[in-house]
Coordinates of C-alpha atoms in Angstrom, one line a residue:
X1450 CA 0.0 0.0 0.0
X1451 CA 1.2 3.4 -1.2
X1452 CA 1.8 6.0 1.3
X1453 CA -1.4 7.9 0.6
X1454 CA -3.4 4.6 1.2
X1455 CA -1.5 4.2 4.8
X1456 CA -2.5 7.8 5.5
X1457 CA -6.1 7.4 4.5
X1458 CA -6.5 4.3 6.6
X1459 CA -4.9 5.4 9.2
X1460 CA -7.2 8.8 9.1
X1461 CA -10.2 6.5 9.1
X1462 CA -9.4 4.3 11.6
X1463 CA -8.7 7.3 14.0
X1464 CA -11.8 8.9 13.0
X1465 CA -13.6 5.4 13.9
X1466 CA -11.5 5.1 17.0
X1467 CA -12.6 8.7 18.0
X1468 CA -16.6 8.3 17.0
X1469 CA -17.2 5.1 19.1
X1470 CA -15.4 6.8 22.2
X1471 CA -16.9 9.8 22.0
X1472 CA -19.8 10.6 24.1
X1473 CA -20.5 13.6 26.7
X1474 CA -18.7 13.4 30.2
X1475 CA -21.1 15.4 31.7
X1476 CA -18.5 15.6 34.8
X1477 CA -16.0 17.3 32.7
X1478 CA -18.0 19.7 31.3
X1479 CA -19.0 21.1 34.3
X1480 CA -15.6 21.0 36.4
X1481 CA -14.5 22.5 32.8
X1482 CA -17.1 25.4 32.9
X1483 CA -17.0 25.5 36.6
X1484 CA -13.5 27.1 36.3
X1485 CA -15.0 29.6 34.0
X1486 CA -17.7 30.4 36.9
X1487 CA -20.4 28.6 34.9
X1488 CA -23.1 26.4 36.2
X1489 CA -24.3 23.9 34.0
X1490 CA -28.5 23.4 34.7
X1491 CA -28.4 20.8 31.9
X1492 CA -26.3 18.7 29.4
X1493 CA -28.1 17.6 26.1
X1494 CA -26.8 17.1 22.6
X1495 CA -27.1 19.5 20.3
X1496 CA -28.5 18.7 16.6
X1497 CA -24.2 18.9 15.8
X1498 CA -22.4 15.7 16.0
X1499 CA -19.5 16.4 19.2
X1500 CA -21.5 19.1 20.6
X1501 CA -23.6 19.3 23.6
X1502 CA -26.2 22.1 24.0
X1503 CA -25.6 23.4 27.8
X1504 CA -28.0 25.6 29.7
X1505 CA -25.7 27.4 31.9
X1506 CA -26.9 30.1 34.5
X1507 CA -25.7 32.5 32.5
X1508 CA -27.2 31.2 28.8
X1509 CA -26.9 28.3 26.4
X1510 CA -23.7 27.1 25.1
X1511 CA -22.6 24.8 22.9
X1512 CA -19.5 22.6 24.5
X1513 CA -17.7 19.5 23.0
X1514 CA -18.1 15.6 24.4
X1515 CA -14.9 16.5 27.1
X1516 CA -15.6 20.2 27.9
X1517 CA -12.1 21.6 26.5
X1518 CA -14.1 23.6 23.4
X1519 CA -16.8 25.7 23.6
X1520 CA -19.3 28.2 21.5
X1521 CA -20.6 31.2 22.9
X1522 CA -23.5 32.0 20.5
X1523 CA -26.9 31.6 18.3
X1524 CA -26.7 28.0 16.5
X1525 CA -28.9 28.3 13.3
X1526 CA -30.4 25.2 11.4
X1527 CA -30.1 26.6 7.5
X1528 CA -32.4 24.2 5.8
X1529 CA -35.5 26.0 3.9
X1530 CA -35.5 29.5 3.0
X1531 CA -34.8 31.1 6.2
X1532 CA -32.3 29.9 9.2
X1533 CA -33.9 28.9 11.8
X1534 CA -32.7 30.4 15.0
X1535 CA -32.5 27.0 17.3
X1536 CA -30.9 28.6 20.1
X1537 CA -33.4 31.6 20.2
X1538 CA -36.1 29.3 20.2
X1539 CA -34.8 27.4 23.3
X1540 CA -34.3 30.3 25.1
X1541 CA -37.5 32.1 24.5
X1542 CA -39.2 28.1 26.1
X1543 CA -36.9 28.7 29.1
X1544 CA -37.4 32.7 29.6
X1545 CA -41.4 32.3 29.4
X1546 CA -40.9 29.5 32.2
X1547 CA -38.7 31.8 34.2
X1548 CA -41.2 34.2 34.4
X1549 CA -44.0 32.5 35.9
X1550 CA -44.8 33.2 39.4
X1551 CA -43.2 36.2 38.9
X1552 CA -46.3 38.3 38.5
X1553 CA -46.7 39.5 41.9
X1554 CA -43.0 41.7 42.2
X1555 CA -43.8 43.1 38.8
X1556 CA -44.6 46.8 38.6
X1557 CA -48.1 46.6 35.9
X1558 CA -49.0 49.6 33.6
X1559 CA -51.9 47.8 32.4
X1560 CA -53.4 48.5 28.9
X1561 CA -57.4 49.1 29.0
X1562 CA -57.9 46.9 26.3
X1563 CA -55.1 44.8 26.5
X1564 CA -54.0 43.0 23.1
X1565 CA -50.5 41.7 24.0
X1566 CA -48.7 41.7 27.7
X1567 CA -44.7 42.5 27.4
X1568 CA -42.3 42.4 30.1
X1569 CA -39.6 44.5 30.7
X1570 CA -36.4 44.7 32.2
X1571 CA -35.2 48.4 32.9
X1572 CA -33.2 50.4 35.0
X1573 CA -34.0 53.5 36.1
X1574 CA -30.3 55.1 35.1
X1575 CA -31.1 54.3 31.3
X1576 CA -31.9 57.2 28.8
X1577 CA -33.9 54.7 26.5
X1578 CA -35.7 53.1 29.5
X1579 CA -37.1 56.5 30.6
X1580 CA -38.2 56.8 26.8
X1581 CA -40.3 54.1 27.2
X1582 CA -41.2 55.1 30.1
X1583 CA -42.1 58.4 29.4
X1584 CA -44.3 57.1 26.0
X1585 CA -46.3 54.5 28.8
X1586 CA -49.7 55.5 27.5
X1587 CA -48.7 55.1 23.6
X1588 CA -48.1 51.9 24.6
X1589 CA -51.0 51.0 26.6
X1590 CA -53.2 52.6 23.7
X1591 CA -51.4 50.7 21.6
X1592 CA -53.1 47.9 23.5
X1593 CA -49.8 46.9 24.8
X1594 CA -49.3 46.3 29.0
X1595 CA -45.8 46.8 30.4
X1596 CA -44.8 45.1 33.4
X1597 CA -41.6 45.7 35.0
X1598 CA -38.3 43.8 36.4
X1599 CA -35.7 45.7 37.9
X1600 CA -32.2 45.2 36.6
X1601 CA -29.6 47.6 37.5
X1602 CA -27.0 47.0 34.6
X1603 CA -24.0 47.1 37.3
X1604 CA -25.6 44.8 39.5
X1605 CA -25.2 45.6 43.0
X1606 CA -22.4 47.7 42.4
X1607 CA -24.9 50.3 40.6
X1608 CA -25.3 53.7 42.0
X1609 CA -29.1 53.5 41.8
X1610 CA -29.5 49.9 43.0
X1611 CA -30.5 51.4 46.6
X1612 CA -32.8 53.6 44.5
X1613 CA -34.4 51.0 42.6
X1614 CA -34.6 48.9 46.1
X1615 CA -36.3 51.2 47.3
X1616 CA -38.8 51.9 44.3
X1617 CA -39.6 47.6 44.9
X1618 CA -40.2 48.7 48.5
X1619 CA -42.5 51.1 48.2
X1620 CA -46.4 50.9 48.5
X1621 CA -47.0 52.4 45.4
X1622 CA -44.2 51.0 43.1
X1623 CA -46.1 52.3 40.1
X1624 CA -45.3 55.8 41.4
X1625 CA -42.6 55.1 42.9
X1626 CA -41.4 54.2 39.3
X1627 CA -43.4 57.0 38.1
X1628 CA -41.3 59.9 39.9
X1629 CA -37.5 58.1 39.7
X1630 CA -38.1 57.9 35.6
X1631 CA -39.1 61.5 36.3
X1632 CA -35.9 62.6 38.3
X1633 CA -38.4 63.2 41.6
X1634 CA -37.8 60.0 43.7
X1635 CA -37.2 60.3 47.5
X1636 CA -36.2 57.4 48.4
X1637 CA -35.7 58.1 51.8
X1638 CA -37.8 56.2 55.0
X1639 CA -39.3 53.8 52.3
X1640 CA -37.8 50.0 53.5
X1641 CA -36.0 48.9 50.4
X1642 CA -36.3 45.3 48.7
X1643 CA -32.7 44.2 47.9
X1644 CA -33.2 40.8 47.8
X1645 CA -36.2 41.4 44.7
X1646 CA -33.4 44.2 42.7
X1647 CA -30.8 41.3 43.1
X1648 CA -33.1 38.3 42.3
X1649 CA -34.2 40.2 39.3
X1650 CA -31.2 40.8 38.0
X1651 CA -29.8 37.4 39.0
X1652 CA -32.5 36.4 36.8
X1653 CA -32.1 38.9 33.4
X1654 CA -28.5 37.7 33.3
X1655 CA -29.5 33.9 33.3
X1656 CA -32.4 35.0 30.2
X1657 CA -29.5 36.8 28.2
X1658 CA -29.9 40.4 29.3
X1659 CA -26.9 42.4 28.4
X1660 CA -28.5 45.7 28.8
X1661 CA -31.8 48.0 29.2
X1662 CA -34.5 47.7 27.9
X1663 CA -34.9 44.5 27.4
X1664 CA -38.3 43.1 26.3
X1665 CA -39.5 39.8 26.8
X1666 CA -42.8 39.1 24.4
X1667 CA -45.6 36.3 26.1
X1668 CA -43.8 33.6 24.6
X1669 CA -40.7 34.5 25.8
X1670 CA -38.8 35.7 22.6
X1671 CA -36.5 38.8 23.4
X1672 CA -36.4 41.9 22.1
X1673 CA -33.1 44.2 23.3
X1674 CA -33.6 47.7 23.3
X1675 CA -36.1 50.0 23.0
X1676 CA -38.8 50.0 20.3
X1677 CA -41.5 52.7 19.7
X1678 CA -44.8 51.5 21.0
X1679 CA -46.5 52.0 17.0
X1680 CA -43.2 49.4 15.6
X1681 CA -43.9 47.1 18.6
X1682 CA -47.4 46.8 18.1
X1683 CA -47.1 46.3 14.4
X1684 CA -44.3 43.9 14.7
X1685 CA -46.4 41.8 17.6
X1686 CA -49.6 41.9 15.1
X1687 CA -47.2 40.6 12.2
X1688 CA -45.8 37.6 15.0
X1689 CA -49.5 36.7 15.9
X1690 CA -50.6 36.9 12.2
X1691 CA -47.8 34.2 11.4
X1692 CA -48.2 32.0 14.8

């Protein structure tokens, strides 16, 4: 056998060798993203061959059968006329889930004849949040009800995470909200709600929130940044028109 031959056997045999042995240590993985303060939720395969789709508490990721490669990212599935967004579409399954139970911490400007509910995660710091803010009743004419999760984009290291505490700790939180989007909040001799700011925002990192606003639509698709209450409605109509 020629030398090419040799090398093409020998290729295939290693590529045998490595298919059969190949399978997911799921122990690896997360010791591997452990040291990368990652915390692996679950371990599945992923429609790729060597890859494993991971829901971390930080997102999804796409890691290999021994945890030393990963992909931070949106895996598509390109097989009709449009790509298919896989890893959107798992995410949107496990943000909707996320939110339930969550009604009763969330601060509800409801619309009178409500078409379409959206939550939102904002911080009261943003330019484009108080935008949205201040265009509330386009919105709710719009038929559109905002409910609100707190996510100071520092964390607790965020000048206005006492402020926003404080907003959750108030009787009113609507105009509590009202009056800090407006510049006029005292927070003073209200008992603040830490442990809601923090558990919010503990949460808008694990759903992919990289900054405010972030809008999560009833089926738990998001939509990052702000977006005039006539294009949301329109685009929301267009969604429901295709579901």
């Amino acid at each position: 056998m020629h030398f090419f031959g040799r090398t093409l056997l020998a290729s295939a045999v290693a590529m045998t060798a490595f298919t059969a042995a190949a399978a997911p240590d799921d122990a690896a993985i997360k010791a591997k993203l452990g040291g990368l303060g990652l915390v692996p939720n679950s371990i599945t395969p992923s429609p790729l061959a060597g890859l494993n789709e991971v829901v971390t508490d930080r997102g999804i990721m796409y890691v290999s059968d021994d945890g030393s490669y990963f992909i931070a990212g949106h895996l598509y599935k390109n097989d009709g006329a449009k790509p298919v967004n896989l890893t959107e579409q798992k995410m949107a399954k496990l943000n909707k889930d996320k939110l339930k139970g969550l009604e009763s911490e969330m601060i509800v400007y409801p619309a009178k004849d409500e078409k379409y509910v959206v939550t939102v995660f904002t911080d009261t710091s943003c330019g484009y949040c108080r935008k949205l803010h201040n265009e509330m009743k386009a919105y709710n004419d719009a038929g559109i009800t905002i409910r609100y999760l707190a996510f100071p984009r520092g964390g607790e290291r965020s000048r206005n995470f006492s402020e926003m505490s404080a907003i959750w700790g108030a009787k009113d939180m609507a105009k509590a909200m009202d009056d800090a989007k407006n510049g006029h909040f005292d927070p003073s001799d209200i008992p603040q709600r830490p442990d809601v700011v923090r558990k919010h925002y503990q949460l808008g990192v694990a759903m992919g929130v990289s900054g405010t606003p972030a809008m999560i639509l009833e089926d738990g698709t998001m939509l990052p940044g702000y977006q005039p209450a006539p294009m949301l409605r329109k685009m929301l109509d267009s969604r429901n028109d295709n579901s």
